[in-house]
Coordinates of C-alpha atoms in Angstrom, one line a residue:
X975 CA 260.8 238.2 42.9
X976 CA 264.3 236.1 43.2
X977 CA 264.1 233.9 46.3
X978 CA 267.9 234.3 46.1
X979 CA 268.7 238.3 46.7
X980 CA 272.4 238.0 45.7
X981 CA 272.0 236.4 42.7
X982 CA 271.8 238.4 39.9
X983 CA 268.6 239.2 38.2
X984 CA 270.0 239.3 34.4
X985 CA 272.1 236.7 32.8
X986 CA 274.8 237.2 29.5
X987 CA 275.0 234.2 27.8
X988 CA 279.0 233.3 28.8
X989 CA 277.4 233.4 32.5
X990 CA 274.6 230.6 31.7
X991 CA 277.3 228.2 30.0
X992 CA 279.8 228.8 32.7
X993 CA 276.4 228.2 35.3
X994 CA 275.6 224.9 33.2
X995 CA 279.4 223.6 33.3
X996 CA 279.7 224.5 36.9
X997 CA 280.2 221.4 39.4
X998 CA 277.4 218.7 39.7
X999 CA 275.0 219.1 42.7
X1000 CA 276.0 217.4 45.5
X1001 CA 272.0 216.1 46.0
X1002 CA 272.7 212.4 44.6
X1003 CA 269.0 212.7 43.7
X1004 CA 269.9 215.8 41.3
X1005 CA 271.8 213.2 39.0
X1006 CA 275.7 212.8 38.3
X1007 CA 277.2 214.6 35.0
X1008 CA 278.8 211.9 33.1
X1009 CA 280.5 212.1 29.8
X1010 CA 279.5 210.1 26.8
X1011 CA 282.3 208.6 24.4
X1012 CA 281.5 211.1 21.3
X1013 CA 282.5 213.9 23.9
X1014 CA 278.7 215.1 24.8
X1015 CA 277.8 215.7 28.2
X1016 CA 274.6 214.0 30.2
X1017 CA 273.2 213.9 33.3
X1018 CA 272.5 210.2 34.8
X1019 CA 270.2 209.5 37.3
X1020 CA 269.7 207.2 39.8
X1021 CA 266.0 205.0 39.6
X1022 CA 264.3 205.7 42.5
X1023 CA 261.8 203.3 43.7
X1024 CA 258.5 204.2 44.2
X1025 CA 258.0 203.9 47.7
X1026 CA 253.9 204.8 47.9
X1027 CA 251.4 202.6 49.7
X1028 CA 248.5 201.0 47.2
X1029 CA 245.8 199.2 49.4
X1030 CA 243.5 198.6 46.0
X1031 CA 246.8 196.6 44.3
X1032 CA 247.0 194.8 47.3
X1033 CA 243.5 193.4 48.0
X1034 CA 243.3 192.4 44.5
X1035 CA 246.7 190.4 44.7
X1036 CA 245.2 188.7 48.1
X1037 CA 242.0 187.9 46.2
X1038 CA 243.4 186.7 43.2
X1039 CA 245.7 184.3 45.1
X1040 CA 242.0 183.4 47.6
X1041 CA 240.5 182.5 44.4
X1042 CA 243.6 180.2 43.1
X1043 CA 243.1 178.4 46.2
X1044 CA 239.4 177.9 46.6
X1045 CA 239.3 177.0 42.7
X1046 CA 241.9 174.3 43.2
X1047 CA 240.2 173.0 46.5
X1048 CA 236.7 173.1 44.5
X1049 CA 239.0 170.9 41.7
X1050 CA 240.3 168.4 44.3
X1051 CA 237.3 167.4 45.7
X1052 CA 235.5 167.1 42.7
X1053 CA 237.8 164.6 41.9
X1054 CA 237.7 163.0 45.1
X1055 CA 234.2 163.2 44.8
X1056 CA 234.0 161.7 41.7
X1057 CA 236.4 159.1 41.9
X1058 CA 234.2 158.1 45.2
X1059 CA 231.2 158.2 43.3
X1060 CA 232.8 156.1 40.5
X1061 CA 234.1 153.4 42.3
X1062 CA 230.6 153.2 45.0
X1063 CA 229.0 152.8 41.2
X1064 CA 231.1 150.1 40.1
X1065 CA 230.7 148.5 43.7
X1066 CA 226.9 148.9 43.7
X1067 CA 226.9 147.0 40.4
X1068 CA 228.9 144.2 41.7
X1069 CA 228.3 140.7 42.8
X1070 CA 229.1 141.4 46.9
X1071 CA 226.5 144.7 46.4
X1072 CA 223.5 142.7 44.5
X1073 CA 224.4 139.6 47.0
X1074 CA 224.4 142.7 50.3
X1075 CA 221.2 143.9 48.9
X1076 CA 219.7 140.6 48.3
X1077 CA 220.0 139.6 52.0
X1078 CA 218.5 143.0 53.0
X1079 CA 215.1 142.4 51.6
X1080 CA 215.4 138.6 52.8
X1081 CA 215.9 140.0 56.3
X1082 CA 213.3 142.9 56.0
X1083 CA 210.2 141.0 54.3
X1084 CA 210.6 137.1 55.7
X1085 CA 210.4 135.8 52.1
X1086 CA 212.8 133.8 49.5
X1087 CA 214.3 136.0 47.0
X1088 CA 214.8 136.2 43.5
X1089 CA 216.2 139.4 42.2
X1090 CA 217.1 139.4 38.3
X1091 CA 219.4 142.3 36.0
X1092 CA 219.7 144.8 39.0
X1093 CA 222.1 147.8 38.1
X1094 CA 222.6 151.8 39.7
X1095 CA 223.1 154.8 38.4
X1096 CA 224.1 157.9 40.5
X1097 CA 220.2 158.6 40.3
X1098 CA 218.2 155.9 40.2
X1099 CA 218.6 151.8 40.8
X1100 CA 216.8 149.4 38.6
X1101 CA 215.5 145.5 38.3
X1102 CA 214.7 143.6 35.7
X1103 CA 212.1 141.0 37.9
X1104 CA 211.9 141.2 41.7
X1105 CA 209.9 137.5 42.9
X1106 CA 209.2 137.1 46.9
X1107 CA 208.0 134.2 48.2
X1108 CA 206.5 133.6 51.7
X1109 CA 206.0 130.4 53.3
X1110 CA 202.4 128.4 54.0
X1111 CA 201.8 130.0 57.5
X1112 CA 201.8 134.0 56.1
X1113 CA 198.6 135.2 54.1
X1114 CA 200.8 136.4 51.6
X1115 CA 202.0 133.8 49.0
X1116 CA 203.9 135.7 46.2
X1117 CA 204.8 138.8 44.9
X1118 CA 205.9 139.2 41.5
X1119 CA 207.6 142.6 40.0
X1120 CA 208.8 143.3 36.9
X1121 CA 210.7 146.3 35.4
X1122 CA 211.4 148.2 38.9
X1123 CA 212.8 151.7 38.8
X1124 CA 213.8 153.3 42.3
X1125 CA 214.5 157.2 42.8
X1126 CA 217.7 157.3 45.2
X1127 CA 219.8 159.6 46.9
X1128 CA 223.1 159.5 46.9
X1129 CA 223.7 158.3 50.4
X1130 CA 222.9 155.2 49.3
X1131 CA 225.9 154.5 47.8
X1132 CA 227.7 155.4 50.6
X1133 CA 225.2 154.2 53.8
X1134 CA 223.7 151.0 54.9
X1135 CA 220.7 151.8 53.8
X1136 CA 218.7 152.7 50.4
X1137 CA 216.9 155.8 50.7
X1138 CA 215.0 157.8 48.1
X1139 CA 211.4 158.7 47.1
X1140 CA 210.0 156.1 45.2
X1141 CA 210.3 152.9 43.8
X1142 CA 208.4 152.3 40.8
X1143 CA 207.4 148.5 39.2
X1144 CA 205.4 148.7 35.6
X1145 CA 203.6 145.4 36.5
X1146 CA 203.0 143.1 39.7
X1147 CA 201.1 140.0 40.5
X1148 CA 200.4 139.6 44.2
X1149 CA 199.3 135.7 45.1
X1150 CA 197.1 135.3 48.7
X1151 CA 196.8 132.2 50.4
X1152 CA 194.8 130.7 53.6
X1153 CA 197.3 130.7 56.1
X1154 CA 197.8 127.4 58.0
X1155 CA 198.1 127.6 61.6
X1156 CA 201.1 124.9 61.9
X1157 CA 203.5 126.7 59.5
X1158 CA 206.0 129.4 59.8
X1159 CA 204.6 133.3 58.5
X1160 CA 208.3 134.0 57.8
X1161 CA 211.4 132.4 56.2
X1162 CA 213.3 134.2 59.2
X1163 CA 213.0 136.4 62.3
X1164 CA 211.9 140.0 60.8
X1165 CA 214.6 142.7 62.1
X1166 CA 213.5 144.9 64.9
X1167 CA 215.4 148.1 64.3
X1168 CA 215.3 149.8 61.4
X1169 CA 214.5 148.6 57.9
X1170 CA 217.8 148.7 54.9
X1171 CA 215.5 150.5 53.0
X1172 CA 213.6 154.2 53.2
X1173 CA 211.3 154.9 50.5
X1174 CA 208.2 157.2 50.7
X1175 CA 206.1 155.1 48.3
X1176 CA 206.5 151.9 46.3
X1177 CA 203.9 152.1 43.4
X1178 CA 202.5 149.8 40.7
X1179 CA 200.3 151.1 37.8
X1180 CA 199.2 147.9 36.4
X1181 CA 198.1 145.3 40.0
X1182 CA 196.9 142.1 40.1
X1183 CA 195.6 139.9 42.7
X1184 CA 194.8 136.3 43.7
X1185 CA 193.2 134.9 46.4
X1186 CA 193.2 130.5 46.9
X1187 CA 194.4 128.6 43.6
X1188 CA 196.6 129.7 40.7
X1189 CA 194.0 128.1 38.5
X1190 CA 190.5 129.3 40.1
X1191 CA 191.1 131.8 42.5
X1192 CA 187.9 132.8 45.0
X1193 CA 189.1 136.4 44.5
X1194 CA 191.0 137.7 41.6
X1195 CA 191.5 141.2 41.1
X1196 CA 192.7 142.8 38.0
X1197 CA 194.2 145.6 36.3
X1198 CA 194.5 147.6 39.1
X1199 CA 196.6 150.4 40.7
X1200 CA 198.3 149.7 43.9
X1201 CA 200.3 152.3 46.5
X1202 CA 202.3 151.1 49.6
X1203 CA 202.8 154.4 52.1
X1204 CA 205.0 152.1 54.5
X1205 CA 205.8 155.7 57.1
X1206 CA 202.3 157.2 57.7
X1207 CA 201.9 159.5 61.0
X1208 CA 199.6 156.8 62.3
X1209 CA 202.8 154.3 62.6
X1210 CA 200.8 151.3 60.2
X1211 CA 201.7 150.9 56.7
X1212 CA 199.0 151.9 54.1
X1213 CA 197.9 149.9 51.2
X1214 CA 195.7 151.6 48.1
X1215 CA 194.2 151.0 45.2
X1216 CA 192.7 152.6 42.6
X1217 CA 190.1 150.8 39.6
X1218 CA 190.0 147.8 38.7
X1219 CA 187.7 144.2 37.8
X1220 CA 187.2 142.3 41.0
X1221 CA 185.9 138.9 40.3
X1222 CA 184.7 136.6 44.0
X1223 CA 183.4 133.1 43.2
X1224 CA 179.9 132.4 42.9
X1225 CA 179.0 136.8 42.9
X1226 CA 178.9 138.4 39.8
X1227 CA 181.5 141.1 38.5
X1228 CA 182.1 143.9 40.0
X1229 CA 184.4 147.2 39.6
X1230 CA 186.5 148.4 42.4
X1231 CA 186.4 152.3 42.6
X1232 CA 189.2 152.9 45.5
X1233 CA 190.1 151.5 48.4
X1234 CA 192.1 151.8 51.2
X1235 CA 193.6 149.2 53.8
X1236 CA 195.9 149.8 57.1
X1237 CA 197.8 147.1 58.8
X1238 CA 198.9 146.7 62.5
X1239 CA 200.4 143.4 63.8
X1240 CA 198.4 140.6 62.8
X1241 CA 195.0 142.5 61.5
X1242 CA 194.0 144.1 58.5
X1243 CA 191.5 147.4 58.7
X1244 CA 189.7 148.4 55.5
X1245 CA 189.2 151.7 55.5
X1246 CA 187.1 151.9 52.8
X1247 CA 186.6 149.2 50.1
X1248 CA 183.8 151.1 46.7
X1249 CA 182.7 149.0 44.7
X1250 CA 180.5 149.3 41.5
X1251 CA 178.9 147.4 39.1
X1252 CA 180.3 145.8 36.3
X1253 CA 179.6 148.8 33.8
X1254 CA 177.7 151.5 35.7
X1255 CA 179.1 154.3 37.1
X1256 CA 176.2 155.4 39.3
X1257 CA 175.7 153.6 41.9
X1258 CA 178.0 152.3 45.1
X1259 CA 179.0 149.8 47.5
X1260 CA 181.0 150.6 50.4
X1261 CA 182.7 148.2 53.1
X1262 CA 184.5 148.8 56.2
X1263 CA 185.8 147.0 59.1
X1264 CA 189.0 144.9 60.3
X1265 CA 189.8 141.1 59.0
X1266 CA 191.9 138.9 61.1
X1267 CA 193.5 136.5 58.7
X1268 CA 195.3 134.3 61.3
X1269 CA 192.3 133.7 63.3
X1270 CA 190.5 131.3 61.7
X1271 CA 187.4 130.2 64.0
X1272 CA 186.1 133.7 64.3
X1273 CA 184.9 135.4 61.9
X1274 CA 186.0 138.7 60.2
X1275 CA 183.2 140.6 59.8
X1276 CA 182.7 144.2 57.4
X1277 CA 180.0 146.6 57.5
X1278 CA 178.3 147.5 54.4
X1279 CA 176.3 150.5 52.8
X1280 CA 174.5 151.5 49.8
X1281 CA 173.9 153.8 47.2
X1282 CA 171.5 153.6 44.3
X1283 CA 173.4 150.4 43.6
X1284 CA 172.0 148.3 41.0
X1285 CA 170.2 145.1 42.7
X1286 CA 172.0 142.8 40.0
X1287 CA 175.8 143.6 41.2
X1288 CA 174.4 141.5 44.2
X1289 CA 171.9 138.9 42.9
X1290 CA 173.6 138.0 39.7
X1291 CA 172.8 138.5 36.2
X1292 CA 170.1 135.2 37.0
X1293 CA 168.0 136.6 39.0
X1294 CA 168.1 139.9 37.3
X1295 CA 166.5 138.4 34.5
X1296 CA 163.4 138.6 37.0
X1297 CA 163.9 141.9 39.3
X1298 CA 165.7 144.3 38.9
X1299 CA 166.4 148.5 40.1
X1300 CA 168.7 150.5 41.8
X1301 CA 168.7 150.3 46.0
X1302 CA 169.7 152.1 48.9
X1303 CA 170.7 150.5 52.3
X1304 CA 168.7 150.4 55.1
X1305 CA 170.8 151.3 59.0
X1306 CA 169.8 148.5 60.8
X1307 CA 171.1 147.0 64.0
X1308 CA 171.1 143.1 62.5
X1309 CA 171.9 143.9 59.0
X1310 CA 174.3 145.3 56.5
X1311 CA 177.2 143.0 57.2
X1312 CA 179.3 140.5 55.2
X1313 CA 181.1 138.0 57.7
X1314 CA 183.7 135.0 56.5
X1315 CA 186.2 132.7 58.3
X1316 CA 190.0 133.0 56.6
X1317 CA 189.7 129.2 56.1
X1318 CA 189.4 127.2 53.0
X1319 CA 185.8 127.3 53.5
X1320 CA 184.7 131.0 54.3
X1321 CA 181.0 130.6 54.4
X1322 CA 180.5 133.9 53.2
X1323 CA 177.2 135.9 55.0
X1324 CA 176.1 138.9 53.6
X1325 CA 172.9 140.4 54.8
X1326 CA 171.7 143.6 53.6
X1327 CA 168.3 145.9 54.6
X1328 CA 167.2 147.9 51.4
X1329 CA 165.0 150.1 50.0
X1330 CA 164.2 151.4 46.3
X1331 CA 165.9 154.3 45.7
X1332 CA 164.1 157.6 45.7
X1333 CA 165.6 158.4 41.8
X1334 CA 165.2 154.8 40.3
X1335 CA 161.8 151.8 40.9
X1336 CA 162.3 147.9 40.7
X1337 CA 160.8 146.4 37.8
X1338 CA 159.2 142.7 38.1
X1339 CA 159.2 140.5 34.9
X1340 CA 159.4 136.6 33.6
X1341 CA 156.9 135.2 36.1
X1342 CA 153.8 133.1 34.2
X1343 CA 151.3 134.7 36.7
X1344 CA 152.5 138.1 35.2
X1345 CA 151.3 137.3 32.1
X1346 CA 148.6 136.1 33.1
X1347 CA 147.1 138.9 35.0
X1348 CA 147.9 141.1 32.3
X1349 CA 145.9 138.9 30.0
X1350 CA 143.0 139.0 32.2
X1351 CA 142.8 142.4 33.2
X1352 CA 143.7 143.6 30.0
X1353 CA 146.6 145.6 31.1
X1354 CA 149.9 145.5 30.1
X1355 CA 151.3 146.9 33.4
X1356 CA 151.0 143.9 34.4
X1357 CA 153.3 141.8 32.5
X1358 CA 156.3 144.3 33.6
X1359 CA 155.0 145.9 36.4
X1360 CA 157.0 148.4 37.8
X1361 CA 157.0 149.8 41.8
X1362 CA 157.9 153.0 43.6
X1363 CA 160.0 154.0 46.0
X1364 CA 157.7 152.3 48.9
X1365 CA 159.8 149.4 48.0
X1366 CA 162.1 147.4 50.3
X1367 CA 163.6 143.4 51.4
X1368 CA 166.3 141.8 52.6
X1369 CA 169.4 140.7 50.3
X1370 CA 170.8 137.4 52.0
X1371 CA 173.8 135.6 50.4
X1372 CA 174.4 132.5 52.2
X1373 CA 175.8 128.8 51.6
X1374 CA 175.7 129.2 47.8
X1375 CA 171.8 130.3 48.3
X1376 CA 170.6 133.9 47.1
X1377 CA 167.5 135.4 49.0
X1378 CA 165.3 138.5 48.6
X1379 CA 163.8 138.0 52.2
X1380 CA 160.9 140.0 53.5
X1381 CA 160.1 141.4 50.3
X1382 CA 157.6 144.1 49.9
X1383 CA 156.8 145.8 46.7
X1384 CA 154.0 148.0 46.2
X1385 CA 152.2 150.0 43.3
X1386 CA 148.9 151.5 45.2
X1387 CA 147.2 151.4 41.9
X1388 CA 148.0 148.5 40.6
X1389 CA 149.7 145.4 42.4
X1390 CA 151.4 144.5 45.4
X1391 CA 154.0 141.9 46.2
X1392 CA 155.0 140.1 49.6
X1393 CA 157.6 137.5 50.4
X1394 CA 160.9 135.3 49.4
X1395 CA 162.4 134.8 46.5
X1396 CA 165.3 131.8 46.6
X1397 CA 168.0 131.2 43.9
X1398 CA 170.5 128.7 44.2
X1399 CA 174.0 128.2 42.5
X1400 CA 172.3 126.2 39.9
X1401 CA 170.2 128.3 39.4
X1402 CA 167.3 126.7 41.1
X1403 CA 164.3 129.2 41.9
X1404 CA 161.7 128.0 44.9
X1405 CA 160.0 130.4 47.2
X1406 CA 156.4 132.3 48.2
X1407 CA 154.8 135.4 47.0
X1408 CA 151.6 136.9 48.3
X1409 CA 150.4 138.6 45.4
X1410 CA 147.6 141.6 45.7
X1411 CA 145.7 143.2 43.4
X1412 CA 143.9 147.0 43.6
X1413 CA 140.3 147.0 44.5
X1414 CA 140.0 149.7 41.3
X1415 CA 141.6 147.2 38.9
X1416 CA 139.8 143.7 39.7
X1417 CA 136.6 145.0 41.1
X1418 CA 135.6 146.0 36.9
X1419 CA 136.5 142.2 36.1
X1420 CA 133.8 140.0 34.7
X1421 CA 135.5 136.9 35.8
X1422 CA 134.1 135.4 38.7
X1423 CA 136.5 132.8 39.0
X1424 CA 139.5 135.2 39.4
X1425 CA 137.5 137.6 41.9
X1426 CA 136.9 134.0 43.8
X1427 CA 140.7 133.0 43.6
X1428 CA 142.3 136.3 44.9
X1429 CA 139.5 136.8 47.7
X1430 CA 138.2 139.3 49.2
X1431 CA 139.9 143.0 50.0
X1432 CA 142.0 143.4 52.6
X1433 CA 144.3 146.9 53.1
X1434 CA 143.1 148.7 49.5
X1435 CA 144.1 144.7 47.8
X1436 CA 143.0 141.2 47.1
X1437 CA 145.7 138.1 47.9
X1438 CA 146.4 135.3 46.6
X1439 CA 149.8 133.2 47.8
X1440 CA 151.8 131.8 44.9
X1441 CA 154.4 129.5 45.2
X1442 CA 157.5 130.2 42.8
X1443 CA 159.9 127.0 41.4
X1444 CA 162.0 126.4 38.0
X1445 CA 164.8 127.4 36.9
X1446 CA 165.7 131.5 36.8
X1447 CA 165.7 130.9 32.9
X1448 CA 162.4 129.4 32.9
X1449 CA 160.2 130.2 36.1
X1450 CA 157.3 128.4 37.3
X1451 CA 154.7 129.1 39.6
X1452 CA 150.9 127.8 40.7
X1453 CA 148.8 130.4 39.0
X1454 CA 147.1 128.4 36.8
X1455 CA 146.9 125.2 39.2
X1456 CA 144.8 127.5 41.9
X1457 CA 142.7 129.2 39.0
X1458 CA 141.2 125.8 38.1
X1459 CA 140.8 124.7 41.6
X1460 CA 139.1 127.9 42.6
X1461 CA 135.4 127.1 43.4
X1462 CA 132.6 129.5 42.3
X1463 CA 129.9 129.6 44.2
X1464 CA 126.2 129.6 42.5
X1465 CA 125.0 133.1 44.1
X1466 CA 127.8 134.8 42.5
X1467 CA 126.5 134.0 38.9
X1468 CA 122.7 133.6 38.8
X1469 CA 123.2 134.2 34.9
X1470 CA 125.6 132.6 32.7
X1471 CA 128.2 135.0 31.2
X1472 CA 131.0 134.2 29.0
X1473 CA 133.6 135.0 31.1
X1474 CA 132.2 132.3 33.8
X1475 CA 132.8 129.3 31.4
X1476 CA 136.6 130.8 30.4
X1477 CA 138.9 128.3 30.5
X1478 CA 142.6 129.4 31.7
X1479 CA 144.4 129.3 28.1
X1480 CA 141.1 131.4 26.8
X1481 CA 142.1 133.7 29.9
X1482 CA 146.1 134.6 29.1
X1483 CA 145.4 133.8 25.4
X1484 CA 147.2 136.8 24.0
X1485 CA 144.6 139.2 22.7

């Protein structure tokens, strides 16, 4: 249906051309009839502009120019950044950095300071030698570094301070010395705020120590590894090490397991201090206490323990030659100590309560009387005799002098052993052993001279007293001196035996 009722609702063909030629529309928007040059007709009209709102277009246009912006601030500073980090590098690796840092560890340790091939990196700073040396009055002497390696932040470059998490040196040789009283400890007054330098752990894999001269040191310590924990909750720096060959003058050789030291003001605690011997792994020795280095008229004293540790670690290979086994310590109230002054002359004191231990004997060998005995009882237990676990002495090291005090070794069938056995540091042997033979093994002995000489039984043994001299190479003792000046009396051999008339080389003839 026409929404125009007047119009027509059929059109001839004269009408359309007429309606098509007719006047343009007076709507601008409906176009303007313009005629072309060739004489044809058209219909121009106008651009409109597209007036729509697009909030998509729009919040990608903002974000694309956000992103311009934070990409080109993200650019700036990195060159900033950069050209900081650049030139802090080329600072750190000048003369007025190594020559800032230089004074630093003057001011923080007390010592003279030799620092050699020192360069950074934006992650770690490195040393070809780091040397400290203290004066006469501090305990330390030297310290010697070579081929350090420190993890660091990057604050360092721009603080006054070096932090970071380790500092690393492939080698170190740390010289001890007897402090004297009348010297400075330090080169110059230590800093009392905080130290130029944060580092959770300064470490050396290959550690050695000296105590006393270059030369001979009383205490050298070798190819160890050593930790410095400078920040520990309990406020004191912590020193530890781990293996090693620990050498002390006039003791024999020794392994160190672990130990552990803390340090507050002017004294030293050890933690714990393991020791083992030279090549087993078994046994222990374990020391504990506080030394006082600066105090030299009192004397720093440790407590010791220990644990199926072989007897020789303590008495020397020397005396080992003669007794030997694996111990335990005894708690006593006067024993198990090791006491020195911090002077040039120590006097070393250690005293030690022992027993056999329950897994191992100690064996007795070398002695002439042995030898004897076994000759004449004609038992070879004798000549190596071996006793349990009812074992147990004193270990005294004192003024060069060795001592197995109170000694008391027993075998219930066999033998028994009471008394001291000396050695000195040339290797000198003197001393007393009551020596005791089982009823069941002399009582079947024809020899009426050797029943007379040990005497009669007394607690399941017969005694005789011996005294023990020579040389730990070659022992001595009075054996054959008391078997040819024992008397026989008539009653005890109405009829003449062989045995009676034995001289002592026809008794411990080998048979």
């Amino acid at each position: 249906m026409s929404s125009t009722p007047s119009e027509p609702e059929k059109y001839s063909i004269e009408e359309i051309m007429v309606r098509l030629k007719g006047a343009p529309s007076e709507n601008p928007e409906d176009g303007e009839l313009v005629i072309r040059p060739d004489g044809s007709q058209a219909i121009r009209i106008r651009k409109r502009k597209r007036r729509t709102i697009q909030p998509q277009k729009e919040l990608e246009r903002r974000l694309h120019q956000s992103r311009v912006i934070q990409v080109s601030i993200v650019v700036l500073l990195l060159f900033v950044i950069s050209l900081t980090l650049g030139g802090a590098i080329i600072y750190a690796n000048s003369s007025p950095f190594r020559n800032k840092l230089i004074l630093n560890i003057r001011q923080a340790t007390g010592a003279s300071v030799k620092l050699e091939q020192f360069r950074m990196n934006p992650s770690t700073a490195n040393a070809g030698l780091l040397a400290l040396e203290w004066p006469d009055g501090n305990v330390l002497k030297s310290l010697t570094l070579r081929r350090l390696n420190a993890e660091i932040f990057v604050s360092s470059f721009l603080g006054q301070s070096m932090d970071g998490e380790e500092v690393i040196a492939d080698d170190g040789m740390l010289a001890l010395q007897i402090p004297k009283p009348d010297q400075a400890i330090t080169n110059e007054a230590l800093p009392t705020g905080n130290l130029p330098f944060h580092f959770k752990r300064y470490r050396v894999p290959k550690f050695n120590l000296t105590m006393g001269s270059s030369t001979a040191p009383a205490i050298r310590l070798s190819d160890s590894e050593a930790s410095l924990y400078p920040d520990q909750a309990s406020g004191r720096p912590q020193v530890r090490l781990n293996q090693g060959y620990l050498s002390i003058k006039g003791w024999p050789k020794l392994r160190l397991d672990r130990a552990l030291f803390e340090f507050r003001e002017n004294e030293t605690d050890v933690i714990s201090l393991r020791l083992r011997h030279e090549t087993n792994n078994q046994g222990l020795m374990e020391l504990s206490g506080t030394i006082t280095p600066f105090i030299t008229d009192k004397p720093s004293t440790l407590a010791v323990s220990l644990d199926s540790f072989e007897l020789s670690s303590i008495t020397g290979p020397s005396l080992a030659r003669l007794v030997t086994g694996k111990i335990d310590s005894q708690p006593t109230a006067e024993s198990n100590f090791l006491s020195f002054l911090p002077t040039e002359s120590p006097s070393p004191d250690l005293n030690i309560a022992f027993r056999a231990n329950l897994n191992s004997a100690i064996q007795v060998r070398g002695f002439p009387f042995l030898f004897a005995l076994s000759q004449a009882l004609n038992n070879e237990w004798f000549e190596q005799p071996i006793f349990s676990t009812n074992s147990f002495g004193i270990i005294q090291r004192k003024d060069n002098t060795l001592t197995l005090k109170n000694l008391s070794l027993e075998n219930r069938n066999y033998m028994a052993l009471r008394g001291d056995i000396s050695i000195t540091s040339n290797q000198v042997l003197s001393g007393n052993l009551q020596v005791g033979i089982a009823d069941a093994m002399i009582a079947p002995s024809q020899n009426q001279r050797l029943k007379s000489m040990f005497g009669p039984s007394e607690a399941g043994f017969h005694w005789v007293t011996l005294k023990i001299g020579g040389q730990a190479s070659t022992p001595t003792d009075n054996f054959r001196d008391l078997f040819y000046s024992t008397e026989v009396a008539p009653q005890e051999h109405p009829k003449p035996s062989e045995s009676e008339g034995s001289t002592f080389e026809e008794l411990t003839r080998p048979r």
